[in-house]
PDB file of C-alpha atoms in Angstrom:
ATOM      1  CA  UNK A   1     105.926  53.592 -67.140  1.00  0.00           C
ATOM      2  CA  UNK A   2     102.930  55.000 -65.712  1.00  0.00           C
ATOM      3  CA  UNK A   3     100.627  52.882 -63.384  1.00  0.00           C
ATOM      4  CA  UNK A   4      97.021  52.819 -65.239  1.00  0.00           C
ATOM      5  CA  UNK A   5      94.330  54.799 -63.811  1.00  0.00           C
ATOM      6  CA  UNK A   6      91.601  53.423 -62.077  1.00  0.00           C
ATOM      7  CA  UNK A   7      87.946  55.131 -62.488  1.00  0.00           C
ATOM      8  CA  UNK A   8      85.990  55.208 -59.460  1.00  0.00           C
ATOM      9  CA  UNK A   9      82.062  55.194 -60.344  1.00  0.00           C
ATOM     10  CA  UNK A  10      79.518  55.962 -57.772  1.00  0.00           C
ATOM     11  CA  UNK A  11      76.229  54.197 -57.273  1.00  0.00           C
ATOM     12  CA  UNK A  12      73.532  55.425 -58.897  1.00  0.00           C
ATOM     13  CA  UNK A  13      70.982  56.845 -55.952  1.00  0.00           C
ATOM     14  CA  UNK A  14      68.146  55.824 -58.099  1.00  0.00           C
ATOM     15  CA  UNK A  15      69.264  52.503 -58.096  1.00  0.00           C
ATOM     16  CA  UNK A  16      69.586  52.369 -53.997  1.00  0.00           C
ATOM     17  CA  UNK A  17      66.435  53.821 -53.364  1.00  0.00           C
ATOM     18  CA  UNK A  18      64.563  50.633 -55.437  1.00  0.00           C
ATOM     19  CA  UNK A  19      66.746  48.257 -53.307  1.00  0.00           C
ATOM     20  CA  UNK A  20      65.402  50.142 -50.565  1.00  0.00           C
ATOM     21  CA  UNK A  21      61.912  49.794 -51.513  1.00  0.00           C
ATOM     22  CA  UNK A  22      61.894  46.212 -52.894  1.00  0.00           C
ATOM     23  CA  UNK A  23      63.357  45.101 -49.124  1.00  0.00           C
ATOM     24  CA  UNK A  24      60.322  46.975 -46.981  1.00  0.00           C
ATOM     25  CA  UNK A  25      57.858  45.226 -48.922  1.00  0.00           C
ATOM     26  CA  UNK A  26      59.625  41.242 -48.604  1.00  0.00           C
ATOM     27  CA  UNK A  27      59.794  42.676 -44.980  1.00  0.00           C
ATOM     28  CA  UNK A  28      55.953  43.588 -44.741  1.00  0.00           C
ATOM     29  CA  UNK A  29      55.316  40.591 -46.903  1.00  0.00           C
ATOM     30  CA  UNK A  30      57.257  38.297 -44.339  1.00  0.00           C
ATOM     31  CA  UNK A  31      55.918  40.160 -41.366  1.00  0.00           C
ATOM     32  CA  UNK A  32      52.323  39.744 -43.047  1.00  0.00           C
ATOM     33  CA  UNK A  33      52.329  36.356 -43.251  1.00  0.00           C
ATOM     34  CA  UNK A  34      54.008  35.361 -39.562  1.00  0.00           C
ATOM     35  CA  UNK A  35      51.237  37.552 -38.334  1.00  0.00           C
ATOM     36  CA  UNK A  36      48.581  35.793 -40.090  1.00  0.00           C
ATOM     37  CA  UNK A  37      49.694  32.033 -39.026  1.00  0.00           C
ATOM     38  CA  UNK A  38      50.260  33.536 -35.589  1.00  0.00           C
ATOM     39  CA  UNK A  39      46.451  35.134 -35.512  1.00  0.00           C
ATOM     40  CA  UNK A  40      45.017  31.632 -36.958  1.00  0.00           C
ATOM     41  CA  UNK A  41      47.473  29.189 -34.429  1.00  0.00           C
ATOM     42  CA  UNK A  42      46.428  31.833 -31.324  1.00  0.00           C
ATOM     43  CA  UNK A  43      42.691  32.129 -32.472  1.00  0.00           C
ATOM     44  CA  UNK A  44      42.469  28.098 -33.096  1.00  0.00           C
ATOM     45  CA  UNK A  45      43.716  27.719 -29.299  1.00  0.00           C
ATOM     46  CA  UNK A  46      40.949  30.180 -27.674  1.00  0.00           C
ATOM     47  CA  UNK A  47      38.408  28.103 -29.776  1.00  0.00           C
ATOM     48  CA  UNK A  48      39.375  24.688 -28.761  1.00  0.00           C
ATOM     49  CA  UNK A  49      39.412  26.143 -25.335  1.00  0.00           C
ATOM     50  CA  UNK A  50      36.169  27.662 -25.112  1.00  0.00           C
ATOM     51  CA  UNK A  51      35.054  24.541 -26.982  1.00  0.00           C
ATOM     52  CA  UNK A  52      36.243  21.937 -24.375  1.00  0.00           C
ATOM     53  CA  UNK A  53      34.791  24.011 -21.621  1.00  0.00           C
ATOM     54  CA  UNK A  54      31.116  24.135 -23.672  1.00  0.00           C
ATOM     55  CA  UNK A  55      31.327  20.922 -23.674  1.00  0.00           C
ATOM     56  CA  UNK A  56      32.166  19.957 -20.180  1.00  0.00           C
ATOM     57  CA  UNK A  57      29.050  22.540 -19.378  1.00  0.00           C
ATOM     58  CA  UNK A  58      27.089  20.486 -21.680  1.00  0.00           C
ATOM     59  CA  UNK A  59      27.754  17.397 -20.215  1.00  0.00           C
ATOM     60  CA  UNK A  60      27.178  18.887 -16.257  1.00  0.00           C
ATOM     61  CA  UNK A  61      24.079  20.070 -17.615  1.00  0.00           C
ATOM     62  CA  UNK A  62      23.062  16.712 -19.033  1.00  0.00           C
ATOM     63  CA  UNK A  63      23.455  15.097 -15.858  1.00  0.00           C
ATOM     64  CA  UNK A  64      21.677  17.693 -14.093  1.00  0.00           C
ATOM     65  CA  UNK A  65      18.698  17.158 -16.151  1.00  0.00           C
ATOM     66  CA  UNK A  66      18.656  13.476 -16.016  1.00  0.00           C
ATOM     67  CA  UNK A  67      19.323  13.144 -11.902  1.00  0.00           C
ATOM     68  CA  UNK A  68      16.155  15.353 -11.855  1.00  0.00           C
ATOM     69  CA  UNK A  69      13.849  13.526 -14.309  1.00  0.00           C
ATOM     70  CA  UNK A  70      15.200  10.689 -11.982  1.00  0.00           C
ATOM     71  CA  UNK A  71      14.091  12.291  -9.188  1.00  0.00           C
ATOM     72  CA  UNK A  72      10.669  13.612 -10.419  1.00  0.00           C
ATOM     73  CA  UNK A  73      10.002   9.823 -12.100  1.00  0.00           C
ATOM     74  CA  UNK A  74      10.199   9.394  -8.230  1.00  0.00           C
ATOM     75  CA  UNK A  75       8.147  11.480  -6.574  1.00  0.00           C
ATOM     76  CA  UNK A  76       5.606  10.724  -9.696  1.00  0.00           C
ATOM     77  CA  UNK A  77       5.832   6.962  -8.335  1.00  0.00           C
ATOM     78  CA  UNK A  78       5.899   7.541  -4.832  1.00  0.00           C
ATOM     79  CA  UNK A  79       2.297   9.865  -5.719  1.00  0.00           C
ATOM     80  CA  UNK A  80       1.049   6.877  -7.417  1.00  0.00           C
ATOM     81  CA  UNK A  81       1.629   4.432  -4.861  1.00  0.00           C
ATOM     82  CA  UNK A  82       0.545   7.157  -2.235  1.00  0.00           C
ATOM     83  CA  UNK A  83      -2.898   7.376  -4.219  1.00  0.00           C
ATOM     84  CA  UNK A  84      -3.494   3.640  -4.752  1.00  0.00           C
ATOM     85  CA  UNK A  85      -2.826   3.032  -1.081  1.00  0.00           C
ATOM     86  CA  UNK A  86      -5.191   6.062  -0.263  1.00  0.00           C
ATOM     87  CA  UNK A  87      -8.551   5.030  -2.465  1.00  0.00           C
ATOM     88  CA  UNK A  88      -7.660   1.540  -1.381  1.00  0.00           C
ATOM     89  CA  UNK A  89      -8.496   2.557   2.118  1.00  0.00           C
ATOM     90  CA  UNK A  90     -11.329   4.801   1.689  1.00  0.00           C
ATOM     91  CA  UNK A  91     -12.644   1.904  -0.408  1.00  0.00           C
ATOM     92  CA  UNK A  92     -12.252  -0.751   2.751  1.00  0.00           C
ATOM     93  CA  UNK A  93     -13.528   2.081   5.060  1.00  0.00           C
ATOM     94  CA  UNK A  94     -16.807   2.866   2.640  1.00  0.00           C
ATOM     95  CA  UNK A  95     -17.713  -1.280   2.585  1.00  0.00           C
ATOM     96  CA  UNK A  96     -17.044  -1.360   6.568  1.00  0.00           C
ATOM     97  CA  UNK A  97     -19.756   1.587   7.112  1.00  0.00           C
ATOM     98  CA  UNK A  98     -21.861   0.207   4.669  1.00  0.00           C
ATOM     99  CA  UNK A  99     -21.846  -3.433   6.578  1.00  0.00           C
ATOM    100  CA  UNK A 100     -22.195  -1.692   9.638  1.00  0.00           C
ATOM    101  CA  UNK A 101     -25.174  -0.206   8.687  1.00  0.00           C
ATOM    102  CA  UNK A 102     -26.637  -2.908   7.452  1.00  0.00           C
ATOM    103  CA  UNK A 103     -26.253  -4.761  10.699  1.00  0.00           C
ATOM    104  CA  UNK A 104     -27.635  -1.935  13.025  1.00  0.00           C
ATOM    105  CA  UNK A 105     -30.356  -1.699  10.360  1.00  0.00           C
ATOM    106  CA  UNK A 106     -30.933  -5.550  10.829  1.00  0.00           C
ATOM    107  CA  UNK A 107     -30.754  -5.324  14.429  1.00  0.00           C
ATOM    108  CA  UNK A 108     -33.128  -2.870  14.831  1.00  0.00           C
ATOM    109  CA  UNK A 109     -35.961  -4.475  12.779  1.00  0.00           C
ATOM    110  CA  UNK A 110     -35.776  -7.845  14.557  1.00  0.00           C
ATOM    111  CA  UNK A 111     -35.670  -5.785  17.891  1.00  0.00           C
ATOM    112  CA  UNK A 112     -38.802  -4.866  16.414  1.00  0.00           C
ATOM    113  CA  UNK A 113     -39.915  -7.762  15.829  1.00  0.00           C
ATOM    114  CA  UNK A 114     -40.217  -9.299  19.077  1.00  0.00           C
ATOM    115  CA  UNK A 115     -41.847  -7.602  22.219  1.00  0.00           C
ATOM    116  CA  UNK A 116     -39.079  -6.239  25.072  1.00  0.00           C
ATOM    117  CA  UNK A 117     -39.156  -8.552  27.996  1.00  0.00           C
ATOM    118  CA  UNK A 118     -38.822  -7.319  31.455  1.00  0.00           C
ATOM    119  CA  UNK A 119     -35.583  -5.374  32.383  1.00  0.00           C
ATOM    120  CA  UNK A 120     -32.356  -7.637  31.820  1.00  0.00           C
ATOM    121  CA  UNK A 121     -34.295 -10.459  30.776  1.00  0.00           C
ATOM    122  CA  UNK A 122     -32.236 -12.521  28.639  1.00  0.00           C
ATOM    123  CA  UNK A 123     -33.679 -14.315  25.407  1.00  0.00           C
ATOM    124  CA  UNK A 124     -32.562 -16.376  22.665  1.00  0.00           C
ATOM    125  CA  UNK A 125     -32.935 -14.824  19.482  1.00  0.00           C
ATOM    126  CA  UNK A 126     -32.060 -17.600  16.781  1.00  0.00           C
ATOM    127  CA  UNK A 127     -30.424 -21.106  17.017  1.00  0.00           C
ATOM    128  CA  UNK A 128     -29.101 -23.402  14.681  1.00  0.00           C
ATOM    129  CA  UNK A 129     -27.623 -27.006  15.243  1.00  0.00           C
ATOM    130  CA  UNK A 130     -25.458 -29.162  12.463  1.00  0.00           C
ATOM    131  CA  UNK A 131     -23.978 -32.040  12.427  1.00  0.00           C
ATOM    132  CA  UNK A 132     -20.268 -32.684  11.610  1.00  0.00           C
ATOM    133  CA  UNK A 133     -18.477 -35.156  11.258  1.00  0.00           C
ATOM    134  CA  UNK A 134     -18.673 -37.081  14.955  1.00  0.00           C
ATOM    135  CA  UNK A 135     -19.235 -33.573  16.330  1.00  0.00           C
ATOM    136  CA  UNK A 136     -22.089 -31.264  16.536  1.00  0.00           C
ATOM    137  CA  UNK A 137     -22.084 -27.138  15.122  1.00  0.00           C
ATOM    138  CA  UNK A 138     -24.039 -24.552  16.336  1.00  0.00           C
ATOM    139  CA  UNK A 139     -24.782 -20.856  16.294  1.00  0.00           C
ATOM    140  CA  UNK A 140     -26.684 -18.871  18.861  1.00  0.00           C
ATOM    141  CA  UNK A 141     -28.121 -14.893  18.727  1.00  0.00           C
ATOM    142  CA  UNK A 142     -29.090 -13.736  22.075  1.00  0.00           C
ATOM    143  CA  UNK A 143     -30.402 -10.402  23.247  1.00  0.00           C
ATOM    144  CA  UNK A 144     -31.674  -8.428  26.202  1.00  0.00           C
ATOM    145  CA  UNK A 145     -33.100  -5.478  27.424  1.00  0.00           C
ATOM    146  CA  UNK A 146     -30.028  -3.780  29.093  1.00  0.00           C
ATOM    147  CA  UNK A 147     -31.668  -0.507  29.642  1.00  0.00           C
ATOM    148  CA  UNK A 148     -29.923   0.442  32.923  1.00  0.00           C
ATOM    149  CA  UNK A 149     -28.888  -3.505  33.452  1.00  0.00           C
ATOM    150  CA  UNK A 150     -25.885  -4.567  34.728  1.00  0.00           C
ATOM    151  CA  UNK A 151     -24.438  -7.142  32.507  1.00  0.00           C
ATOM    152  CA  UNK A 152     -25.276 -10.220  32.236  1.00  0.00           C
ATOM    153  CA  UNK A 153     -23.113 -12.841  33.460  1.00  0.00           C
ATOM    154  CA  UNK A 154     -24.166 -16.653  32.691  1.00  0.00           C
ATOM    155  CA  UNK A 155     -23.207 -20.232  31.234  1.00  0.00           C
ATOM    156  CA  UNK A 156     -24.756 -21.707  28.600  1.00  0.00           C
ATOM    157  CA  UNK A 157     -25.849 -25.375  28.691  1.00  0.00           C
ATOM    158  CA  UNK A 158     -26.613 -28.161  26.157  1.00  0.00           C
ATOM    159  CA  UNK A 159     -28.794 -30.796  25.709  1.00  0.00           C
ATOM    160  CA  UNK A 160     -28.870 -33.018  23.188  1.00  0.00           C
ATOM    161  CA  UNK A 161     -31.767 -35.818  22.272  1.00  0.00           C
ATOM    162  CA  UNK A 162     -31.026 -38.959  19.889  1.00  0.00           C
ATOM    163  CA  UNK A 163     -29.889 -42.286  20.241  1.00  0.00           C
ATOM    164  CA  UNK A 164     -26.651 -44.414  21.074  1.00  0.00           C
ATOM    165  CA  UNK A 165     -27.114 -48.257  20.099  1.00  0.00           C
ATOM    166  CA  UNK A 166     -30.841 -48.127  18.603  1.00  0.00           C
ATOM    167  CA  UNK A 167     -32.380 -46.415  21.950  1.00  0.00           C
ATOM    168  CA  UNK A 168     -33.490 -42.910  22.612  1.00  0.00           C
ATOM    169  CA  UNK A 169     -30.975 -41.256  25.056  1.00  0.00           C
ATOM    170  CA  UNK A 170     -30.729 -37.505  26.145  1.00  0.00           C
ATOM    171  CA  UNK A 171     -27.764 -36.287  27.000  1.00  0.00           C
ATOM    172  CA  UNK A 172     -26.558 -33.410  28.970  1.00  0.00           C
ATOM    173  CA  UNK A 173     -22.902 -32.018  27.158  1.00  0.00           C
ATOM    174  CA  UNK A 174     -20.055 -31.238  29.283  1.00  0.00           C
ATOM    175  CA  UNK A 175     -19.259 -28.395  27.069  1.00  0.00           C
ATOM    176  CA  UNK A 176     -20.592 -25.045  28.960  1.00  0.00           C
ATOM    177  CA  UNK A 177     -19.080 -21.808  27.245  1.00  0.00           C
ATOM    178  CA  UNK A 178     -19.589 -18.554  29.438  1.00  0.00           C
ATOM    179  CA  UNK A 179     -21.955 -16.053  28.162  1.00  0.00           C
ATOM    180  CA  UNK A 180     -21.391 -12.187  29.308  1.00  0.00           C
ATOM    181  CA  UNK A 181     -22.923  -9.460  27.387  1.00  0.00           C
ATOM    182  CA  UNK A 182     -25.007  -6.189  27.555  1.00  0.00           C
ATOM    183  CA  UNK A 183     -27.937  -6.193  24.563  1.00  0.00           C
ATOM    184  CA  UNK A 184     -26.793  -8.288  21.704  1.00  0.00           C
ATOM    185  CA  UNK A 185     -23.770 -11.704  21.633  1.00  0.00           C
ATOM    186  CA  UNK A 186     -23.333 -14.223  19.290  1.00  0.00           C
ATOM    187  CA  UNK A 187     -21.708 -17.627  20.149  1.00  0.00           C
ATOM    188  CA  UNK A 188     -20.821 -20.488  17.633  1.00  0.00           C
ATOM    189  CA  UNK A 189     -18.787 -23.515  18.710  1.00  0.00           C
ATOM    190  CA  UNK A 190     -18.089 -26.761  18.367  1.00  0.00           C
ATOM    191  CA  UNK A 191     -19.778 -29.724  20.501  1.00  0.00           C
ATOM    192  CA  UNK A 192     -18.391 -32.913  21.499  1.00  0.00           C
ATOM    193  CA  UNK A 193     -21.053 -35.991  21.323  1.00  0.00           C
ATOM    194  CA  UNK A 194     -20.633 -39.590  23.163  1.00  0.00           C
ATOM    195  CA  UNK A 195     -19.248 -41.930  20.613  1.00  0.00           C
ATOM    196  CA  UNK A 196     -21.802 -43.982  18.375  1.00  0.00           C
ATOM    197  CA  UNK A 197     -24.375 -41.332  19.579  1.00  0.00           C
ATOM    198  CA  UNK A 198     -27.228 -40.232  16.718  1.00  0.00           C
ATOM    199  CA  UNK A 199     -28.462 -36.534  17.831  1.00  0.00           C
ATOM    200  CA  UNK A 200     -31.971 -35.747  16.588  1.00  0.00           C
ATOM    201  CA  UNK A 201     -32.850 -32.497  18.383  1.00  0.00           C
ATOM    202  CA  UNK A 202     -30.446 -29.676  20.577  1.00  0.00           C
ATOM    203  CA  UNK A 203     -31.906 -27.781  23.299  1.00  0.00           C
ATOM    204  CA  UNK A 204     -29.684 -24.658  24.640  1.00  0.00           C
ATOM    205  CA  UNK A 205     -30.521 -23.106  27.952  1.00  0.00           C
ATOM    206  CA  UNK A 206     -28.991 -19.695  29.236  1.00  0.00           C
ATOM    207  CA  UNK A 207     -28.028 -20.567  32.776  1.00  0.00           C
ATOM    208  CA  UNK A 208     -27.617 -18.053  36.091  1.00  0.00           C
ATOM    209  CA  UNK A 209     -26.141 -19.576  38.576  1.00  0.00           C
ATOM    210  CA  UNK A 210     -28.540 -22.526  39.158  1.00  0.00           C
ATOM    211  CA  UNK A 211     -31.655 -20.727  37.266  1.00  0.00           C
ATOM    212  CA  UNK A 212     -32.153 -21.247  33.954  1.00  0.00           C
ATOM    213  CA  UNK A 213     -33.506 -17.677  32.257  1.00  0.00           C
ATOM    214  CA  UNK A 214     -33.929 -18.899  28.559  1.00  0.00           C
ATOM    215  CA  UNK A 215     -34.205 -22.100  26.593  1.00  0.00           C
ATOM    216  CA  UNK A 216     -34.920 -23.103  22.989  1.00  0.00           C
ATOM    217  CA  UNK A 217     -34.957 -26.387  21.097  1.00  0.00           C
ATOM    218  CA  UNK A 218     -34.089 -26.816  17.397  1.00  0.00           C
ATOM    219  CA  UNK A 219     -33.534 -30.377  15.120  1.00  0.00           C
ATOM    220  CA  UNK A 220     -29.981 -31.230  14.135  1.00  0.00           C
ATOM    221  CA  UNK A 221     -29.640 -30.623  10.425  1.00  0.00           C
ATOM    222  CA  UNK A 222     -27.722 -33.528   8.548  1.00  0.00           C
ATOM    223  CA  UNK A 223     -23.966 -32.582   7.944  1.00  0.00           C
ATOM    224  CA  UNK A 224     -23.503 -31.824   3.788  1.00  0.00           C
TER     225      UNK A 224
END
């Protein structure tokens, strides 16, 4: 008995070649899309990257700009101050020249108003006499002509009219202030009277050594 045949058939090469062709494009398909997600997931990274570092750049610049508005508020302050201070000054400085004036004005006219003396003489320009409390106030103006004159070196002495226990009594103050000056001094003090003694009238003389070279004699005013 003879062994049945067996029938070899051979592919078809039409039939490879579309096996061929369908497995390119699943591969280009494939490789397609793991290119794509690989593009996105790379491109996602840079931009996260380059976004962090905008904005740490953003926030250095931010602080930047406020430490110098902080500074310039500053300086604007400082200016301010600077300013204030400034026209504060020139302000006291106008008022001082302004008073100054006033008083050379002042003490020129009543220079004018009373005839020089003889070189150095000394003269008492204005007194006033108050009293306060158990004490007495006064104020003295005194002037000279010091053209070429040494200065004037004297003590001033008070004496003071009134009465103690319903009698008149003049008295002679211990007080005796020194009085040193070249053309124009003021002197203002306080007296001490005896106790339970009433003044009525104050009489200061400008004393030089033993000789007295001016003298004038006002009433007490009342104290207010």
């Amino acid at each position: 008995m003879s062994d049945p045949a067996v029938v070899y058939v051979a592919p078809s090469r039409a039939g490879g070649f579309w096996f061929l062709l369908l497995g390119l494009l699943l591969g280009v398909l494939l490789g397609g899309f793991g290119a794509r997600y690989w593009f996105q997931g790379e491109a996602t990274r840079q931009f996260n990257t380059m976004k962090s570092m905008l904005q740490n750049e953003l926030v250095e610049a931010r602080a930047e700009l406020a430490a110098s508005q902080a500074h310039i508020d500053a300086l604007t302050g400082n200016l301010m101050v600077e300013e204030g201070t400034r026209k504060g000054l020139e302000t006291t400085l106008q008022s001082t020249q302004a008073e100054l004036g006033q008083a050379r004005e002042h003490l020129a006219f009543f220079e004018q108003l009373f005839p020089p003396g003889k070189q150095g003489a000394v003269s008492i320009r204005g007194l006033e006499a108050k009293r306060q409390g158990a004490k007495l106030q006064y104020r003295a103006i005194f002037m000279r002509n010091a053209n070429n004159a040494p200065k004037f070196e004297g003590v001033l002495q008070f004496v003071v009219e009134g009465q103690a226990d319903g009698k008149p009594l003049t008295v002679t103050l211990e007080n005796r202030p020194q009085l040193e000056f070249d053309a124009f001094q003021r002197s203002t003090g306080i007296l001490n009277l005896p106790e339970g003694f009433e003044p009525d009238k104050l009489t200061l003389n400008v004393l030089e050594g033993k000789a007295v070279r001016a003298s004038h004699t006002v009433d007490v005013a009342p104290a207010e």
